[in-house]
Every structure is written in structure tokens, then in C-alpha cells.
Amino acid sequence: PPTTTFDLVPELTSFAGCGDLLRGTRLATILRARNNVLRASPGSEATFKLSQEVDRLDVFLSHNWCNSWLMKCLALVHHFNFGAAALATLVVLAIIFALTVAGYLPTLPQQSGDSAGFVARLVTVPCFFLFLFLFQDMKSALWHAPRPSVFLDKTCISQTNPALQRRGIEKLSAFLSNSDIMLALWSDEYLTKLWTVYEVAAF
């Protein structure tokens, strides 16, 4: 048995003998508004079932429940989906440009006597926002991609089974140790809450 605080470190930072506690949730699942997992509401057996056992976590999501769920959702889609949305929009623009030059898309006459395409103006903004908000769902549907696997306390630690919840909380450092990155959703309250300060210090 451990005799000092330092002796507890390997036990607290490892899932040895209790690998079933290491659970992650797909990012697409977290971002779906109908799941409501980013709202400051009590967890349930249903929210716990949104996670599954994993070998390792891609992201440890550190945040405060007192903050707006909408702002957290917008921060996540910007962080994870903005690059894909920008690239997809550029590709669509290039295709539209090529098709317009080749004469396959309609144009409008200009006062100068030339003609100009207009399809890009209609398509680019909807295309950008489509990929910005739905890229993770697209990736899951098309490629059945399980990653990124994210730790969110409401879904990865049981909120209805007190014994299982305690075991999960005791392994918070182990969740951090088994995560590739920690993503902090910053707010004015972030460093005033014990849990988020602990997460930063432990990571």
C-alpha cells in the first residue's frame, strides 16, 4: 500500500487494472445540439452511454459549466472545423471558377459589355457554414471516423452511479495523462474554479 503522497502518483495517473474507466466521446456527438451535453444540466445514464471505452484520448476538454453552452459549441467548431470549412470553400470556388470559364455555368451581362459569374456568390457562404458546423458529422458518416475522441466529464464519468462516479473522479489525473492535448475553453471564471485549476496544474 502507498505510504506517502508520491507513492500515490502512479496509481492516480494510470488506469492499470481499471481500463474500463478510460472512456471517450466522439467530438461529433458532443457537438450535436440534440444531445445537450454542453448545457449546465445534470448528467444521466443516457449521457454516460454517449461515451465508450478507448485506448487513449485525443482531447481532454477543460471548461466551466457556468459558461454559455452556445459559446462553448462555437469555440469547438471554430477550433476543429474552421480549417476544413475554409479548404472546402476554396475547393468549391475553384471548381465554380473552372466551370464558369468553361461555359458550363450561367453568367450575367455587365454594363461594360462583359459577363460575370454569380454562382460563387450564392454557394460559398452556405458551403462554408455547412462545413463549419457539420464537418464532424460528415466525417463520422462518410468514414465512420471515431476520432477525435474527447473527454467530457458529463459523458465519460458516470453521473448516476455514486461508486462509479467516485472511481472516475479519482482517476481525473489518469484521464489527463492519457490525453494527447488539453483544450481549455477559456473564460473569466476559468481560473476561479478549483476543478479547472487542478486540470491545468495536473496536465
Coordinates of N, CA and C in Angstrom, one line a residue:
P1 N 0.8 -1.2 0.0 CA 0.0 0.0 0.0 C 0.9 1.3 0.0
P2 N 0.4 2.3 -0.6 CA 1.2 3.6 -0.6 C 1.4 4.1 0.8
T3 N 2.6 4.7 1.0 CA 2.9 5.2 2.3 C 3.1 6.7 2.3
T4 N 3.3 7.3 1.1 CA 3.5 8.8 1.0 C 2.6 9.3 -0.2
T5 N 2.5 10.6 -0.2 CA 1.8 11.2 -1.3 C 2.4 10.8 -2.7
F6 N 3.7 10.8 -2.8 CA 4.4 10.5 -4.0 C 4.1 9.0 -4.4
D7 N 3.9 8.2 -3.5 CA 3.6 6.8 -3.8 C 2.2 6.7 -4.5
L8 N 1.3 7.6 -4.3 CA 0.0 7.6 -4.9 C 0.0 8.0 -6.4
V9 N 1.1 8.7 -6.8 CA 1.1 9.3 -8.1 C 0.9 8.3 -9.2
P10 N 1.6 7.1 -9.2 CA 1.4 6.1 -10.3 C 0.0 5.6 -10.3
E11 N -0.6 5.4 -9.1 CA -1.9 4.9 -9.1 C -3.0 5.9 -9.6
L12 N -2.8 7.2 -9.3 CA -3.7 8.2 -9.7 C -3.6 8.6 -11.2
T13 N -2.5 8.3 -11.8 CA -2.2 8.7 -13.2 C -2.3 7.6 -14.1
S14 N -2.7 6.4 -13.7 CA -2.8 5.2 -14.5 C -4.1 4.5 -14.4
F15 N -4.5 3.8 -15.5 CA -5.7 3.0 -15.5 C -5.4 1.5 -15.3
A16 N -4.2 1.2 -14.8 CA -3.8 -0.2 -14.6 C -4.8 -0.9 -13.7
G17 N -5.4 -2.0 -14.3 CA -6.3 -2.7 -13.5 C -7.8 -2.2 -13.6
C18 N -7.9 -1.1 -14.2 CA -9.3 -0.5 -14.3 C -9.5 0.2 -15.7
G19 N -9.0 -0.4 -16.7 CA -9.1 0.2 -18.1 C -10.5 0.5 -18.5
D20 N -11.5 -0.1 -17.9 CA -12.9 0.2 -18.3 C -13.3 1.6 -18.0
L21 N -12.5 2.2 -17.1 CA -12.9 3.6 -16.7 C -12.4 4.6 -17.8
L22 N -11.5 4.3 -18.6 CA -11.0 5.2 -19.6 C -12.0 5.2 -20.8
R23 N -12.7 6.3 -20.8 CA -13.8 6.4 -21.8 C -13.6 7.7 -22.6
G24 N -14.1 7.7 -23.8 CA -14.1 9.0 -24.6 C -15.4 9.1 -25.4
T25 N -15.6 10.3 -25.8 CA -16.8 10.6 -26.6 C -16.4 11.2 -27.9
R26 N -17.1 10.8 -29.0 CA -16.8 11.4 -30.3 C -17.1 12.9 -30.3
L27 N -16.2 13.7 -30.9 CA -16.5 15.1 -31.0 C -17.8 15.4 -31.7
A28 N -18.1 14.6 -32.7 CA -19.4 14.9 -33.4 C -20.6 14.7 -32.4
T29 N -20.5 13.7 -31.5 CA -21.5 13.5 -30.5 C -21.7 14.7 -29.6
I30 N -20.6 15.3 -29.2 CA -20.6 16.4 -28.3 C -21.2 17.6 -28.9
L31 N -20.9 17.8 -30.2 CA -21.4 19.0 -30.9 C -22.8 18.9 -31.4
R32 N -23.4 17.8 -31.4 CA -24.8 17.7 -31.8 C -25.7 18.3 -30.7
A33 N -26.5 19.3 -31.1 CA -27.3 20.1 -30.2 C -28.3 19.3 -29.5
R34 N -28.8 18.3 -30.2 CA -29.9 17.5 -29.6 C -29.4 16.7 -28.4
N35 N -28.1 16.5 -28.2 CA -27.6 15.7 -27.1 C -27.5 16.6 -25.8
N36 N -27.4 17.9 -26.0 CA -27.4 18.9 -24.9 C -26.3 18.6 -23.9
V37 N -25.2 18.0 -24.3 CA -24.2 17.6 -23.3 C -23.3 18.8 -22.8
L38 N -23.4 19.9 -23.6 CA -22.6 21.1 -23.2 C -23.4 22.1 -22.3
R39 N -24.7 21.8 -22.1 CA -25.5 22.6 -21.3 C -25.3 22.2 -19.8
A40 N -25.5 23.2 -18.9 CA -25.3 23.0 -17.5 C -26.5 22.3 -16.9
S41 N -26.6 21.0 -17.3 CA -27.8 20.2 -16.8 C -27.2 18.9 -16.3
P42 N -28.0 18.3 -15.4 CA -27.5 17.0 -14.8 C -27.2 15.9 -15.8
G43 N -26.2 15.2 -15.6 CA -25.9 14.0 -16.4 C -26.9 12.9 -16.1
S44 N -27.0 11.9 -17.0 CA -27.9 10.8 -16.8 C -27.2 9.5 -17.4
E45 N -27.9 8.4 -17.2 CA -27.4 7.2 -17.8 C -27.3 7.3 -19.3
A46 N -28.2 8.1 -19.9 CA -28.2 8.3 -21.4 C -26.9 9.0 -21.8
T47 N -26.5 10.1 -21.1 CA -25.3 10.8 -21.4 C -24.1 10.0 -21.2
F48 N -24.1 9.1 -20.2 CA -22.9 8.3 -20.0 C -22.8 7.3 -21.1
K49 N -23.9 6.8 -21.7 CA -23.8 5.9 -22.8 C -23.3 6.5 -24.1
L50 N -23.2 7.9 -24.1 CA -22.6 8.5 -25.3 C -21.1 8.3 -25.4
S51 N -20.5 7.8 -24.4 CA -19.1 7.5 -24.4 C -18.8 6.0 -24.5
Q52 N -17.6 5.7 -24.9 CA -17.2 4.3 -25.0 C -15.8 4.1 -24.5
E53 N -15.4 2.9 -24.2 CA -14.1 2.6 -23.8 C -13.1 2.9 -24.9
V54 N -12.0 3.5 -24.6 CA -11.0 3.8 -25.6 C -9.6 3.4 -25.0
D55 N -8.6 3.4 -25.9 CA -7.2 3.1 -25.5 C -6.5 4.4 -25.1
R56 N -6.9 5.5 -25.7 CA -6.3 6.8 -25.4 C -7.2 7.9 -25.9
L57 N -7.1 9.0 -25.3 CA -7.9 10.2 -25.6 C -7.1 11.2 -26.5
D58 N -7.8 11.7 -27.5 CA -7.2 12.8 -28.3 C -7.2 14.1 -27.6
V59 N -8.3 14.4 -26.9 CA -8.5 15.7 -26.3 C -9.1 15.6 -25.0
F60 N -8.6 16.3 -24.0 CA -9.2 16.5 -22.7 C -9.9 17.8 -22.7
L61 N -11.2 17.9 -22.6 CA -11.9 19.2 -22.7 C -12.1 19.8 -21.3
S62 N -11.4 20.9 -21.1 CA -11.4 21.6 -19.8 C -12.3 22.8 -19.9
H63 N -13.3 22.9 -19.1 CA -14.3 24.1 -19.2 C -15.0 24.2 -17.9
N64 N -15.8 25.3 -17.9 CA -16.6 25.6 -16.7 C -18.1 25.4 -17.1
W65 N -18.9 24.7 -16.3 CA -20.3 24.5 -16.6 C -21.1 25.8 -16.5
C66 N -20.6 26.8 -15.8 CA -21.3 28.1 -15.7 C -21.3 28.9 -16.9
N67 N -20.5 28.5 -17.9 CA -20.4 29.3 -19.1 C -21.5 28.9 -20.2
S68 N -21.8 29.8 -21.1 CA -22.8 29.5 -22.1 C -22.4 28.3 -23.0
W69 N -23.4 27.4 -23.1 CA -23.2 26.2 -23.9 C -23.0 26.6 -25.4
L70 N -23.6 27.7 -25.8 CA -23.5 28.1 -27.2 C -22.1 28.6 -27.5
M71 N -21.6 29.4 -26.6 CA -20.2 29.9 -26.8 C -19.2 28.8 -26.8
K72 N -19.4 27.8 -26.0 CA -18.5 26.6 -26.0 C -18.6 25.8 -27.3
C73 N -19.8 25.7 -27.8 CA -20.0 25.0 -29.0 C -19.4 25.8 -30.2
L74 N -19.5 27.1 -30.2 CA -18.9 27.9 -31.3 C -17.4 27.8 -31.2
A75 N -16.8 27.8 -30.0 CA -15.4 27.7 -29.8 C -14.9 26.4 -30.4
L76 N -15.6 25.3 -30.1 CA -15.2 24.0 -30.6 C -15.3 23.8 -32.1
V77 N -16.4 24.3 -32.7 CA -16.4 24.2 -34.1 C -15.4 25.1 -34.8
H78 N -15.1 26.2 -34.2 CA -14.0 27.1 -34.8 C -12.7 26.4 -34.7
H79 N -12.4 25.8 -33.5 CA -11.1 25.1 -33.3 C -10.9 23.9 -34.2
F80 N -11.9 23.1 -34.3 CA -11.8 21.8 -35.0 C -12.2 21.8 -36.5
N81 N -13.2 22.7 -36.9 CA -13.7 22.7 -38.2 C -13.4 23.8 -39.1
F82 N -12.8 24.9 -38.6 CA -12.6 26.1 -39.4 C -11.7 25.8 -40.6
G83 N -10.6 25.0 -40.4 CA -9.6 24.7 -41.4 C -10.3 23.9 -42.5
A84 N -11.1 22.9 -42.2 CA -11.8 22.1 -43.1 C -12.8 22.9 -43.9
A85 N -13.5 23.8 -43.2 CA -14.5 24.7 -43.9 C -13.9 25.6 -44.9
A86 N -12.7 26.2 -44.5 CA -12.0 27.1 -45.4 C -11.5 26.4 -46.6
L87 N -10.9 25.2 -46.4 CA -10.4 24.4 -47.5 C -11.5 24.0 -48.5
A88 N -12.6 23.5 -47.9 CA -13.7 23.1 -48.7 C -14.3 24.2 -49.5
T89 N -14.4 25.4 -48.9 CA -14.9 26.6 -49.7 C -14.0 27.0 -50.8
L90 N -12.6 26.9 -50.6 CA -11.7 27.2 -51.6 C -11.8 26.2 -52.8
V91 N -12.0 25.0 -52.5 CA -12.1 23.9 -53.5 C -13.4 24.2 -54.3
V92 N -14.5 24.5 -53.6 CA -15.7 24.7 -54.3 C -15.6 26.0 -55.2
L93 N -14.9 27.0 -54.7 CA -14.7 28.2 -55.5 C -13.9 27.9 -56.8
A94 N -12.8 27.1 -56.6 CA -12.0 26.8 -57.8 C -12.8 26.0 -58.8
I95 N -13.7 25.1 -58.3 CA -14.5 24.3 -59.3 C -15.5 25.2 -60.0
I96 N -16.1 26.1 -59.2 CA -17.1 27.0 -59.8 C -16.4 27.9 -60.9
F97 N -15.2 28.4 -60.5 CA -14.4 29.3 -61.4 C -14.1 28.5 -62.7
A98 N -13.7 27.3 -62.6 CA -13.3 26.5 -63.8 C -14.6 26.2 -64.7
L99 N -15.7 25.9 -64.0 CA -16.9 25.6 -64.8 C -17.5 26.9 -65.4
T100 N -17.3 28.0 -64.8 CA -17.8 29.3 -65.3 C -17.0 29.7 -66.6
V101 N -15.6 29.5 -66.4 CA -14.8 29.9 -67.6 C -15.0 28.9 -68.7
A102 N -15.3 27.7 -68.4 CA -15.6 26.7 -69.5 C -17.0 26.9 -70.1
G103 N -17.8 27.7 -69.5 CA -19.1 28.0 -70.1 C -20.2 27.0 -69.6
Y104 N -19.9 26.2 -68.5 CA -20.9 25.3 -68.0 C -21.9 25.9 -67.0
L105 N -21.5 27.1 -66.5 CA -22.4 27.8 -65.5 C -22.8 29.1 -66.1
P106 N -24.0 29.5 -65.7 CA -24.6 30.8 -66.3 C -23.8 32.0 -65.8
T107 N -23.9 33.1 -66.5 CA -23.3 34.4 -66.2 C -24.3 35.5 -66.4
L108 N -24.0 36.6 -65.9 CA -24.8 37.8 -66.0 C -24.1 38.9 -66.8
P109 N -24.8 39.5 -67.7 CA -24.1 40.6 -68.5 C -23.8 41.8 -67.6
Q110 N -22.7 42.5 -67.9 CA -22.3 43.7 -67.1 C -22.4 44.9 -68.0
Q111 N -22.4 46.1 -67.4 CA -22.5 47.3 -68.2 C -21.4 47.5 -69.1
S112 N -20.2 46.9 -68.8 CA -19.1 47.1 -69.6 C -19.2 46.2 -70.9
G113 N -20.2 45.4 -71.0 CA -20.3 44.5 -72.1 C -19.8 43.1 -71.8
D114 N -19.0 43.0 -70.8 CA -18.6 41.6 -70.4 C -19.6 40.9 -69.6
S115 N -19.3 39.7 -69.3 CA -20.3 38.9 -68.4 C -19.5 38.4 -67.2
A116 N -20.2 38.2 -66.1 CA -19.6 37.7 -64.9 C -20.4 36.6 -64.2
G117 N -19.7 35.7 -63.6 CA -20.4 34.6 -62.9 C -21.0 35.1 -61.6
F118 N -22.0 34.4 -61.2 CA -22.7 34.8 -59.9 C -22.9 33.6 -59.0
V119 N -22.7 32.4 -59.5 CA -22.9 31.2 -58.8 C -22.1 31.1 -57.5
A120 N -20.8 31.6 -57.6 CA -20.0 31.6 -56.4 C -20.6 32.4 -55.2
R121 N -21.2 33.5 -55.6 CA -21.8 34.4 -54.5 C -22.9 33.6 -53.8
L122 N -23.6 32.8 -54.6 CA -24.7 32.0 -54.0 C -24.3 30.8 -53.1
V123 N -23.2 30.3 -53.5 CA -22.8 29.0 -52.9 C -21.7 29.1 -51.8
T124 N -20.8 30.0 -51.9 CA -19.7 29.9 -51.0 C -20.0 30.1 -49.5
V125 N -20.8 31.1 -49.2 CA -21.2 31.3 -47.8 C -21.9 30.1 -47.2
P126 N -23.0 29.6 -47.8 CA -23.6 28.4 -47.3 C -22.7 27.2 -47.2
C127 N -21.8 27.0 -48.2 CA -20.8 25.9 -48.2 C -19.9 26.1 -46.9
F128 N -19.4 27.3 -46.7 CA -18.5 27.5 -45.5 C -19.2 27.1 -44.2
F129 N -20.4 27.6 -44.0 CA -21.1 27.3 -42.7 C -21.6 25.9 -42.6
L130 N -21.9 25.3 -43.8 CA -22.2 23.8 -43.7 C -21.1 23.0 -43.2
F131 N -19.9 23.3 -43.7 CA -18.7 22.5 -43.2 C -18.3 23.0 -41.8
L132 N -18.5 24.2 -41.5 CA -18.1 24.7 -40.2 C -18.9 24.0 -39.1
F133 N -20.2 23.8 -39.3 CA -21.0 23.2 -38.3 C -21.2 21.7 -38.4
L134 N -21.0 21.2 -39.6 CA -21.4 19.8 -39.8 C -20.2 18.9 -40.2
F135 N -19.0 19.4 -40.2 CA -17.8 18.6 -40.7 C -17.6 17.4 -39.9
Q136 N -17.7 17.4 -38.6 CA -17.5 16.2 -37.8 C -18.6 15.2 -38.0
D137 N -19.8 15.6 -38.2 CA -20.9 14.7 -38.6 C -20.6 14.1 -40.0
M138 N -20.2 14.9 -40.9 CA -19.8 14.4 -42.2 C -18.7 13.3 -42.2
K139 N -17.7 13.6 -41.4 CA -16.6 12.7 -41.2 C -17.0 11.4 -40.6
S140 N -17.9 11.5 -39.6 CA -18.4 10.3 -39.0 C -19.2 9.4 -39.9
A141 N -20.1 10.1 -40.7 CA -21.0 9.4 -41.6 C -20.3 8.8 -42.8
L142 N -19.3 9.5 -43.4 CA -18.7 9.1 -44.6 C -17.5 8.1 -44.3
W143 N -16.8 8.3 -43.3 CA -15.6 7.5 -43.0 C -15.7 6.7 -41.7
H144 N -16.8 6.8 -41.0 CA -17.0 6.2 -39.7 C -15.9 6.4 -38.8
A145 N -15.4 7.7 -38.8 CA -14.2 8.1 -38.0 C -14.6 8.2 -36.5
P146 N -14.0 7.4 -35.7 CA -14.2 7.5 -34.2 C -13.5 8.7 -33.6
R147 N -12.6 9.3 -34.3 CA -11.7 10.3 -33.7 C -12.1 11.7 -34.3
P148 N -11.8 12.8 -33.5 CA -11.1 12.8 -32.3 C -12.0 12.3 -31.1
S149 N -11.4 11.5 -30.2 CA -12.0 11.0 -29.0 C -11.8 12.0 -27.9
V150 N -12.9 12.5 -27.3 CA -12.8 13.6 -26.4 C -13.3 13.2 -25.0
F151 N -12.5 13.7 -23.9 CA -13.0 13.5 -22.6 C -13.9 14.7 -22.2
L152 N -15.1 14.4 -21.9 CA -16.1 15.4 -21.3 C -16.6 14.7 -20.0
D153 N -16.5 15.4 -18.9 CA -16.8 14.7 -17.6 C -18.3 14.2 -17.6
K154 N -19.2 15.0 -18.1 CA -20.6 14.5 -18.1 C -20.9 13.2 -18.8
T155 N -20.1 13.0 -19.9 CA -20.3 11.8 -20.6 C -19.4 10.6 -20.3
C156 N -18.2 11.0 -19.8 CA -17.1 9.9 -19.6 C -17.0 9.5 -18.1
I157 N -17.7 10.2 -17.2 CA -17.7 9.7 -15.8 C -19.2 9.6 -15.5
S158 N -19.6 8.5 -14.9 CA -21.0 8.2 -14.6 C -21.5 9.3 -13.6
Q159 N -22.7 9.8 -13.9 CA -23.3 10.8 -13.1 C -24.5 10.2 -12.2
T160 N -24.7 8.9 -12.4 CA -25.9 8.3 -11.7 C -25.5 7.2 -10.8
N161 N -24.3 6.7 -11.0 CA -23.8 5.6 -10.1 C -22.7 6.2 -9.2
P162 N -23.0 6.4 -7.9 CA -22.1 7.1 -7.0 C -20.7 6.4 -6.9
A163 N -20.7 5.1 -6.8 CA -19.5 4.3 -6.7 C -18.6 4.5 -8.0
L164 N -19.2 4.4 -9.1 CA -18.5 4.5 -10.4 C -18.1 5.9 -10.6
Q165 N -18.9 6.9 -10.2 CA -18.6 8.3 -10.3 C -17.3 8.6 -9.4
R166 N -17.3 8.1 -8.2 CA -16.1 8.3 -7.4 C -14.9 7.8 -8.0
R167 N -15.0 6.6 -8.5 CA -13.8 6.0 -9.2 C -13.3 6.8 -10.4
G168 N -14.3 7.3 -11.1 CA -13.9 8.2 -12.2 C -13.3 9.5 -11.8
I169 N -13.8 10.1 -10.8 CA -13.2 11.4 -10.3 C -11.8 11.1 -9.7
E170 N -11.6 10.0 -9.1 CA -10.3 9.7 -8.5 C -9.3 9.5 -9.6
K171 N -9.7 9.2 -10.8 CA -8.8 9.0 -12.0 C -8.8 10.2 -12.9
L172 N -9.1 11.4 -12.4 CA -9.1 12.5 -13.3 C -7.7 12.8 -13.8
S173 N -6.7 12.6 -13.0 CA -5.3 12.8 -13.4 C -4.9 11.7 -14.4
A174 N -5.5 10.5 -14.3 CA -5.2 9.5 -15.3 C -5.8 9.8 -16.7
F175 N -7.0 10.5 -16.6 CA -7.6 10.9 -17.9 C -6.7 12.0 -18.6
L176 N -6.1 12.9 -17.7 CA -5.2 13.9 -18.3 C -4.0 13.2 -18.8
S177 N -3.4 12.3 -18.1 CA -2.2 11.6 -18.5 C -2.4 10.8 -19.8
N178 N -3.6 10.4 -20.1 CA -3.9 9.6 -21.2 C -4.5 10.4 -22.4
S179 N -4.3 11.7 -22.3 CA -4.8 12.6 -23.4 C -3.7 13.2 -24.1
D180 N -3.8 13.3 -25.4 CA -2.8 13.9 -26.2 C -2.7 15.4 -26.0
I181 N -3.8 16.1 -25.9 CA -3.8 17.5 -25.6 C -4.9 17.8 -24.6
M182 N -4.8 19.0 -24.0 CA -5.9 19.5 -23.2 C -6.3 20.8 -23.8
L183 N -7.6 20.9 -24.2 CA -8.2 22.0 -24.8 C -9.0 22.8 -23.7
A184 N -8.5 24.0 -23.4 CA -9.2 24.8 -22.4 C -10.1 25.8 -23.0
L185 N -11.4 25.8 -22.7 CA -12.3 26.8 -23.2 C -12.3 27.9 -22.2
W186 N -11.5 28.9 -22.5 CA -11.2 30.0 -21.5 C -12.4 30.9 -21.3
S187 N -12.5 31.4 -20.1 CA -13.5 32.4 -19.7 C -13.0 33.1 -18.5
D188 N -13.7 34.2 -18.1 CA -13.2 34.9 -16.9 C -13.2 34.1 -15.6
E189 N -14.1 33.1 -15.6 CA -14.2 32.2 -14.4 C -13.3 31.1 -14.4
Y190 N -12.5 30.9 -15.5 CA -11.7 29.6 -15.6 C -10.8 29.4 -14.5
L191 N -10.0 30.4 -14.1 CA -9.0 30.2 -13.0 C -9.6 30.5 -11.7
T192 N -10.9 30.7 -11.5 CA -11.5 30.9 -10.2 C -12.2 29.6 -9.7
K193 N -12.2 28.5 -10.6 CA -12.8 27.3 -10.2 C -11.7 26.2 -9.9
L194 N -11.9 25.5 -8.8 CA -10.9 24.5 -8.3 C -10.6 23.5 -9.4
W195 N -11.7 22.9 -10.0 CA -11.5 21.8 -10.9 C -10.6 22.2 -12.1
T196 N -10.9 23.4 -12.7 CA -10.2 23.7 -13.9 C -8.7 24.1 -13.5
V197 N -8.5 24.7 -12.4 CA -7.1 25.0 -11.9 C -6.4 23.7 -11.7
Y198 N -7.1 22.7 -11.1 CA -6.4 21.4 -10.9 C -6.1 20.7 -12.2
E199 N -7.0 20.8 -13.2 CA -6.7 20.2 -14.5 C -5.5 20.9 -15.2
V200 N -5.4 22.2 -15.1 CA -4.2 22.9 -15.7 C -2.9 22.5 -15.0
A201 N -3.0 22.4 -13.7 CA -1.8 22.0 -12.9 C -1.4 20.6 -13.2
A202 N -2.4 19.7 -13.3 CA -2.1 18.3 -13.4 C -1.6 18.0 -14.8
F203 N -2.1 18.7 -15.8 CA -1.7 18.4 -17.2 C -0.2 18.9 -17.5

